PDB file of C-alpha atoms in Angstrom:
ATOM      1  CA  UNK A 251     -21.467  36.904  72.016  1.00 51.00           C
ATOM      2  CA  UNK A 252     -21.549  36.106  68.156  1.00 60.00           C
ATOM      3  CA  UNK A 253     -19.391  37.414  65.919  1.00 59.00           C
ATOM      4  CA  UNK A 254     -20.376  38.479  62.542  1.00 60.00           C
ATOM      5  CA  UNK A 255     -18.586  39.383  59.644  1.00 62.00           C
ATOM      6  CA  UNK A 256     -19.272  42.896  58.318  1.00 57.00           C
ATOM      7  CA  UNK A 257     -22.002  43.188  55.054  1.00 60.00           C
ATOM      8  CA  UNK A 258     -20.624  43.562  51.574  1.00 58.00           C
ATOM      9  CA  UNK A 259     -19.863  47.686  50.451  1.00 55.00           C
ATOM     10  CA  UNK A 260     -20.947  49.318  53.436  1.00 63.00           C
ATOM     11  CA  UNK A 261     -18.891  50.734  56.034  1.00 68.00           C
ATOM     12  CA  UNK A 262     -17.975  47.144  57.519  1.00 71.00           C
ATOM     13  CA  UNK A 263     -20.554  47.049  59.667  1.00 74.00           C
ATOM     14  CA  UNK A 264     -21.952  44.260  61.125  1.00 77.00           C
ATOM     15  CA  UNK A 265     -25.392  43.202  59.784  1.00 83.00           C
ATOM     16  CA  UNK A 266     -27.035  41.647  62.764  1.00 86.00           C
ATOM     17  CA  UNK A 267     -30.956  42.120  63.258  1.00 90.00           C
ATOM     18  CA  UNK A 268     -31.368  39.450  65.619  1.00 92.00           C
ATOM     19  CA  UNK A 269     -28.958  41.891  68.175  1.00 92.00           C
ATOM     20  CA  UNK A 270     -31.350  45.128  67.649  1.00 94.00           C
ATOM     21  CA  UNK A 271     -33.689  42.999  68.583  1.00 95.00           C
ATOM     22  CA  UNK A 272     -32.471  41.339  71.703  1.00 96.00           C
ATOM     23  CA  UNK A 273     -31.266  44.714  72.851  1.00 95.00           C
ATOM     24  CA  UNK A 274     -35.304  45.776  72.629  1.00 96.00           C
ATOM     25  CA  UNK A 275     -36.811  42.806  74.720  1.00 96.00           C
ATOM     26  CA  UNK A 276     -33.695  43.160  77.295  1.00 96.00           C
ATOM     27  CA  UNK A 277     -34.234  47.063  77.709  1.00 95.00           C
ATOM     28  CA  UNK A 278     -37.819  46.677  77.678  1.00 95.00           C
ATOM     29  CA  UNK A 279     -37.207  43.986  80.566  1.00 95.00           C
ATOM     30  CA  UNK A 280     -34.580  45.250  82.494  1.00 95.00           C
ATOM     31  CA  UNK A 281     -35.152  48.735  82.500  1.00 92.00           C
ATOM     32  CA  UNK A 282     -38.100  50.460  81.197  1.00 86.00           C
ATOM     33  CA  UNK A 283     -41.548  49.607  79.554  1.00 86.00           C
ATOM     34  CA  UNK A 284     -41.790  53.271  78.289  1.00 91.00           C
ATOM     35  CA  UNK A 285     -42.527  53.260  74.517  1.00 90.00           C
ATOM     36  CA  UNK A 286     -39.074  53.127  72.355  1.00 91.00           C
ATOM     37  CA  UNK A 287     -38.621  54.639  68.964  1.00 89.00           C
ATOM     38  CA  UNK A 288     -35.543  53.648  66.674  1.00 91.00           C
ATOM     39  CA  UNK A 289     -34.196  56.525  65.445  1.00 87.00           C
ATOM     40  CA  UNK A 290     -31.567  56.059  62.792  1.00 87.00           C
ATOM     41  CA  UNK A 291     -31.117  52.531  60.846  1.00 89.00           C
ATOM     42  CA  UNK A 292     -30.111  52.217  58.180  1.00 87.00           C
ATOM     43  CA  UNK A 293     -27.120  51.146  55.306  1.00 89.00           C
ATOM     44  CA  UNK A 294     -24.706  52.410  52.929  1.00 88.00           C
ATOM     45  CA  UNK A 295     -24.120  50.823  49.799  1.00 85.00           C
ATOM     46  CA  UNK A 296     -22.624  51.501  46.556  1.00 85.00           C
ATOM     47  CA  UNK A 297     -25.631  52.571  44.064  1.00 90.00           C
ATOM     48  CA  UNK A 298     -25.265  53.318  40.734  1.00 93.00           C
ATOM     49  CA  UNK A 299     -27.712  53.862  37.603  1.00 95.00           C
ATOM     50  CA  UNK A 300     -28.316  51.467  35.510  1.00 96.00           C
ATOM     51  CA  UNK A 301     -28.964  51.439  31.638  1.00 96.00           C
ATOM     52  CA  UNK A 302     -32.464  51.506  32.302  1.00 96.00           C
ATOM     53  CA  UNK A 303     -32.066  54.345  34.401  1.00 95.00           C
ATOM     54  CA  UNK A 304     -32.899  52.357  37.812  1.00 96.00           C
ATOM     55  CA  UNK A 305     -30.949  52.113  41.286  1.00 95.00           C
ATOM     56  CA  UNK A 306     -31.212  48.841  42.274  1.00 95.00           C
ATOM     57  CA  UNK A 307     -30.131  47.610  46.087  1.00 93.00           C
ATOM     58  CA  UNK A 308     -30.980  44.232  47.418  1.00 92.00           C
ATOM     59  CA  UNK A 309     -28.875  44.532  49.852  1.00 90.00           C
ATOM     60  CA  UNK A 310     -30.410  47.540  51.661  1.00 91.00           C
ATOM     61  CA  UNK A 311     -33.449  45.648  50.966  1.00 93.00           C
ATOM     62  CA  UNK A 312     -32.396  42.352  52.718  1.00 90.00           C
ATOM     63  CA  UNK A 313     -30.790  44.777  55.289  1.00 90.00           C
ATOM     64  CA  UNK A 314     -34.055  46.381  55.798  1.00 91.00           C
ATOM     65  CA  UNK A 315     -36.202  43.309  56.039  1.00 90.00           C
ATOM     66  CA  UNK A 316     -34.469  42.159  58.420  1.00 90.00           C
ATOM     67  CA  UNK A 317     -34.410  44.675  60.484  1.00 91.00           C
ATOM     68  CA  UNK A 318     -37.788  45.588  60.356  1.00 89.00           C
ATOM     69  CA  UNK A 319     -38.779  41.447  60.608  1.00 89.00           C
ATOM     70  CA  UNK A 320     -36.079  41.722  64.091  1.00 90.00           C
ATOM     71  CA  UNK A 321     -38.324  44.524  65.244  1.00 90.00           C
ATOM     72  CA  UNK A 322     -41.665  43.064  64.680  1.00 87.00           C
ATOM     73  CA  UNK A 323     -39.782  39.665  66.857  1.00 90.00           C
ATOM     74  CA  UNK A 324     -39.358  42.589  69.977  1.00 92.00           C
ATOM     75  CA  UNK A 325     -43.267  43.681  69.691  1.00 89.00           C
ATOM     76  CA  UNK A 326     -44.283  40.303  69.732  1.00 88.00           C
ATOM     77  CA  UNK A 327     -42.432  40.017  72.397  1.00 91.00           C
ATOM     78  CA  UNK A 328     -43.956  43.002  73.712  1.00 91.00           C
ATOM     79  CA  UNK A 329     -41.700  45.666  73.352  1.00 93.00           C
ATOM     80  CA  UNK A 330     -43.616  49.071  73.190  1.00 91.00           C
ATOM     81  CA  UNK A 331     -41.406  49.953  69.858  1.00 89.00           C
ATOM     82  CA  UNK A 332     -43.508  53.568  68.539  1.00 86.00           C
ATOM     83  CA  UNK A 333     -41.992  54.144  65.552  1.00 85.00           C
ATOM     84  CA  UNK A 334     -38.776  53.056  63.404  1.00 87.00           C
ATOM     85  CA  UNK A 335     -36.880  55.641  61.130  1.00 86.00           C
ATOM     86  CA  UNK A 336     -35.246  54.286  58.062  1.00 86.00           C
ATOM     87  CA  UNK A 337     -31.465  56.128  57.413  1.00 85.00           C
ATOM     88  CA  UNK A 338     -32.374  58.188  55.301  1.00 85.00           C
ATOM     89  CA  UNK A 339     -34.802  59.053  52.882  1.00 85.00           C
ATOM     90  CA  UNK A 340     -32.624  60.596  50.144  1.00 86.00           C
ATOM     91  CA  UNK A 341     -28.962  59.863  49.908  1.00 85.00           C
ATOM     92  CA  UNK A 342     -27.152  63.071  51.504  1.00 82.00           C
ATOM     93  CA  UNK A 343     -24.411  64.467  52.798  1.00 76.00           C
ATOM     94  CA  UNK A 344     -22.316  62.333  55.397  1.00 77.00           C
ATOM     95  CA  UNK A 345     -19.985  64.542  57.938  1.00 78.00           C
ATOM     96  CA  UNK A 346     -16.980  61.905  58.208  1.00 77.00           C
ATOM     97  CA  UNK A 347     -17.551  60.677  54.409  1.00 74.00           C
ATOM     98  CA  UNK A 348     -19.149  63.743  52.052  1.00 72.00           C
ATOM     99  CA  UNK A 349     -20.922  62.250  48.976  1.00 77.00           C
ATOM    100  CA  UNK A 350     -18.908  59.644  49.525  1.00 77.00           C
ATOM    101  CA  UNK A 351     -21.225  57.377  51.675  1.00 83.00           C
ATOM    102  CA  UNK A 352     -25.207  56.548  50.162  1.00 87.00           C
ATOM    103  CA  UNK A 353     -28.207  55.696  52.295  1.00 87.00           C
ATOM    104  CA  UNK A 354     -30.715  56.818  50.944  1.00 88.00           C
ATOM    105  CA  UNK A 355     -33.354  54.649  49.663  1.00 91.00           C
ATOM    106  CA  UNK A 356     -34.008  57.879  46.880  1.00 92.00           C
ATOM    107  CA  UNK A 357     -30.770  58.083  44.422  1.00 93.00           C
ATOM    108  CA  UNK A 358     -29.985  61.926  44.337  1.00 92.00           C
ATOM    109  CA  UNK A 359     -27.617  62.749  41.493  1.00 92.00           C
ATOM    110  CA  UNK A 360     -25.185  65.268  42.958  1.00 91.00           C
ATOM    111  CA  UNK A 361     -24.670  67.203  40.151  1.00 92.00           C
ATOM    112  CA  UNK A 362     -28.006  67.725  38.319  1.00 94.00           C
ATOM    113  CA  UNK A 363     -30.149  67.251  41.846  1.00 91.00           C
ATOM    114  CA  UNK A 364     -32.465  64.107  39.506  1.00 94.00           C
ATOM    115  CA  UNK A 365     -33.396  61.973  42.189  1.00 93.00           C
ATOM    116  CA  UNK A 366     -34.369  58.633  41.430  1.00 94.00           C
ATOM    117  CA  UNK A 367     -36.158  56.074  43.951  1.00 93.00           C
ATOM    118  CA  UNK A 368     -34.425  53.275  44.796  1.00 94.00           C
ATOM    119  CA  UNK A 369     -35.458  49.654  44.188  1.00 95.00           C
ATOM    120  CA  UNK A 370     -35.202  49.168  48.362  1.00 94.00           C
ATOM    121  CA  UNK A 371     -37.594  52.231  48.303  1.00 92.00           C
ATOM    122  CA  UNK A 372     -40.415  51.433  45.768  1.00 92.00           C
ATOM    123  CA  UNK A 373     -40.419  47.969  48.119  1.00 92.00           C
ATOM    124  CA  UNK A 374     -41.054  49.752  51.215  1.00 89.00           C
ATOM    125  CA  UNK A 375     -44.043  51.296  49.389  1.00 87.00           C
ATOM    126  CA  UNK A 376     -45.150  47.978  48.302  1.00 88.00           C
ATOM    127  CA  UNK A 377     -44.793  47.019  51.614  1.00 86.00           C
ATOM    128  CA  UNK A 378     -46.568  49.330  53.236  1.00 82.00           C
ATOM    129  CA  UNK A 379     -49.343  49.555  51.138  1.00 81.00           C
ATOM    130  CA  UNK A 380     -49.702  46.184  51.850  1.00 80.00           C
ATOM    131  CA  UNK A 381     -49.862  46.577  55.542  1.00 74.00           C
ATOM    132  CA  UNK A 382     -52.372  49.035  54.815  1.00 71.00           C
ATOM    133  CA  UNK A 383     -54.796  46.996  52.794  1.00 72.00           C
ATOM    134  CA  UNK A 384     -54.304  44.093  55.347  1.00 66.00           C
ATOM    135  CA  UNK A 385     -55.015  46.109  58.531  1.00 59.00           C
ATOM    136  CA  UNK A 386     -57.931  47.859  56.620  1.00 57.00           C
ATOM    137  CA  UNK A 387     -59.416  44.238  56.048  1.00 50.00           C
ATOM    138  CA  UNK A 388     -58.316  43.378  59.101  1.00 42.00           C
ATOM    139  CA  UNK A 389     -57.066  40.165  57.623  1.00 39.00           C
ATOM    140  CA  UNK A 390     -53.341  41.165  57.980  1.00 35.00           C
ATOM    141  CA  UNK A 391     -50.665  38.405  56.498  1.00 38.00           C
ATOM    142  CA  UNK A 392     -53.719  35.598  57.085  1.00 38.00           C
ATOM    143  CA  UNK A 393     -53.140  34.466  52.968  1.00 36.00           C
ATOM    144  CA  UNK A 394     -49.601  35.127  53.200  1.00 35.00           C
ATOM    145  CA  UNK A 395     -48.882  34.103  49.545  1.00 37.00           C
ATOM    146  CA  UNK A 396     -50.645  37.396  48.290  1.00 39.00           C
ATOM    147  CA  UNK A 397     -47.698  38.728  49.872  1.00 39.00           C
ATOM    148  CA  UNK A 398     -44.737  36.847  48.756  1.00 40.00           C
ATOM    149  CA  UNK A 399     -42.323  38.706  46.826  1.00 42.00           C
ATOM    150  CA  UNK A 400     -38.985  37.821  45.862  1.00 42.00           C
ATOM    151  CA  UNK A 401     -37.776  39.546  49.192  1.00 42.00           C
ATOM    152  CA  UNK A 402     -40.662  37.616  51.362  1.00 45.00           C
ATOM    153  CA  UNK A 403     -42.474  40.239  52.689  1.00 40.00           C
ATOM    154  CA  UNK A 404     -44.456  37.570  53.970  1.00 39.00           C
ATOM    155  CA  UNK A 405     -42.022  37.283  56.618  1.00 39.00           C
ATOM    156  CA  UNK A 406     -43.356  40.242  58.304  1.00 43.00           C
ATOM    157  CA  UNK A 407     -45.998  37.950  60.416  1.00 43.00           C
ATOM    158  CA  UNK A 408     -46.752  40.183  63.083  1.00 43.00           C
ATOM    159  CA  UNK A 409     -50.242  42.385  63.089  1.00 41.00           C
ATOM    160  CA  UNK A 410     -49.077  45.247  65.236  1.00 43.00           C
ATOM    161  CA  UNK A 411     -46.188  46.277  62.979  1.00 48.00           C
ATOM    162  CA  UNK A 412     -48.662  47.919  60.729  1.00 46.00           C
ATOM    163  CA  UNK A 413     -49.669  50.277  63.663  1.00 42.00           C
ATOM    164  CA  UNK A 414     -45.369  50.757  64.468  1.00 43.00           C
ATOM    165  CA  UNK A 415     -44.518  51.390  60.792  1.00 53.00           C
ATOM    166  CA  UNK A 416     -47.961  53.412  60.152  1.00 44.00           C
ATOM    167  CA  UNK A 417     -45.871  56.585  59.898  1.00 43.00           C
ATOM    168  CA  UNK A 418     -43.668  56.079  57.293  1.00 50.00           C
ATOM    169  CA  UNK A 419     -46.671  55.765  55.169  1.00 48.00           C
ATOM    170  CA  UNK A 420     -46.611  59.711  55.414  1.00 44.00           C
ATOM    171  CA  UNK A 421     -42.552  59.300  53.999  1.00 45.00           C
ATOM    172  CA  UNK A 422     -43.631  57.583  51.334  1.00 48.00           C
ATOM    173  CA  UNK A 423     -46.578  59.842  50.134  1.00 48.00           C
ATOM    174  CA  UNK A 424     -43.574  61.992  48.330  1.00 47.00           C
ATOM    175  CA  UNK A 425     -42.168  58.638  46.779  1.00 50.00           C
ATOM    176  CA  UNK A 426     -45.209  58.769  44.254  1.00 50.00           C
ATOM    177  CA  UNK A 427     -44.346  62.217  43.401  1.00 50.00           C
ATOM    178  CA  UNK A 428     -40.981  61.477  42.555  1.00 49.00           C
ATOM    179  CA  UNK A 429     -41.448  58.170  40.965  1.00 48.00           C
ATOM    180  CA  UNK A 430     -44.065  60.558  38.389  1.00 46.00           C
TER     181      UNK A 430
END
C-alpha cells in the first residue's frame, strides 16, 4: 500500500483519489454491482475573507477535482456510482471540532450569518453548467479546450459523469441566489 503524506490545513488527512477509486472498481467487482452513492467527501481548510471580500480555496478545489476525476476513472470502469455528495454545502457546525473545522464550499460568517460562496463553489457551478451544455449538445468534453480552466476541468473526460453529478445541479440552483 502507498503511503501519503496528509494535505496542507486540513485535519491531516490523506489526500488520495486514486484509493476512493480503487475501493469502487474492487467493491463493484468483488462484491456487488448494485448502484453506489458516495455520501460524504469532502475537506477542511482554513478560509478566510479577503480584501475583496472573496473566500478563495484551491485546495478544496484541487481536492475536489480529483476526487470527482477518481470517480469518473470507477464509472469508466463501470462502477454503477448514482450520485456523489460534496461535504458540505455551507461551512457548519463540526461535533468533535465546533466552528473550528470549515467545509463548506459557502463561507458562513458565524457571527452576522453573511454567507459568501466559495471560490471551490462558484467552480463547481462552472463546472456543472458545463456538463450541462455538453450533454445537452451531446458533444460532451469533444473540444476540450472550451473547457480548460486554470483547474483543468477538462480533465473530467468521461460522458456519464454528467448523468452521476446531474443532481448537484439542484445544490447549486441556491448558489445563484446567494452569489446575488
Amino acid at each position: 500500500m502507498d503511503h501519503v503524506e496528509p494535505t496542507r490545513g486540513n485535519f491531516g488527512w490523506s489526500d488520495t483519489p486514486w484509493a476512493l477509486r480503487d475501493i469502487l472498481i474492487r467493491v463493484n467487482r468483488e462484491y456487488s454491482q448494485l448502484p453506489i452513492y458516495i455520501t460524504e467527501n469532502g475537506t477542511s481548510h482554513v478560509d478566510e475573507v479577503n480584501e475583496d471580500g472573496l473566500v478563495d480555496d484551491p485546495l478544496r478545489i484541487d481536492y475536489l477535482a480529483g476526487y470527482i476525476h477518481g470517480i469518473g476513472e470507477a464509472i469508466a470502469a463501470g462502477v454503477p456510482v448514482r450520485g456523489y455528495f460534496i461535504w458540505s454545502f455551507m461551512d457548519n457546525f463540526e461535533w468533535s471540532w465546533g466552528f473550528e473545522k470549515r467545509f463548506g464550499i459557502v463561507y458562513v460568517d458565524f457571527l452576522t450569518k453573511k454567507r459568501i460562496v466559495k471560490s471551490s463553489g462558484i467552480w463547481l457551478k462552472t463546472l456543472l453548467g458545463q456538463l450541462k451544455q455538453s450533454h445537452r449538445s451531446q458533444s460532451l468534453f469533444q473540444q476540450s479546450s472550451e473547457f480548460q480552466s486554470e483547474h483543468e476541468v477538462n480533465r473530467f473526460a468521461h460522458p456519464p459523469l454528467y448523468l452521476q453529478l446531474q443532481y448537484l445541479l439542484l445544490q447549486f440552483q441556491s448558489l445563484k441566489n446567494l452569489a446575488t
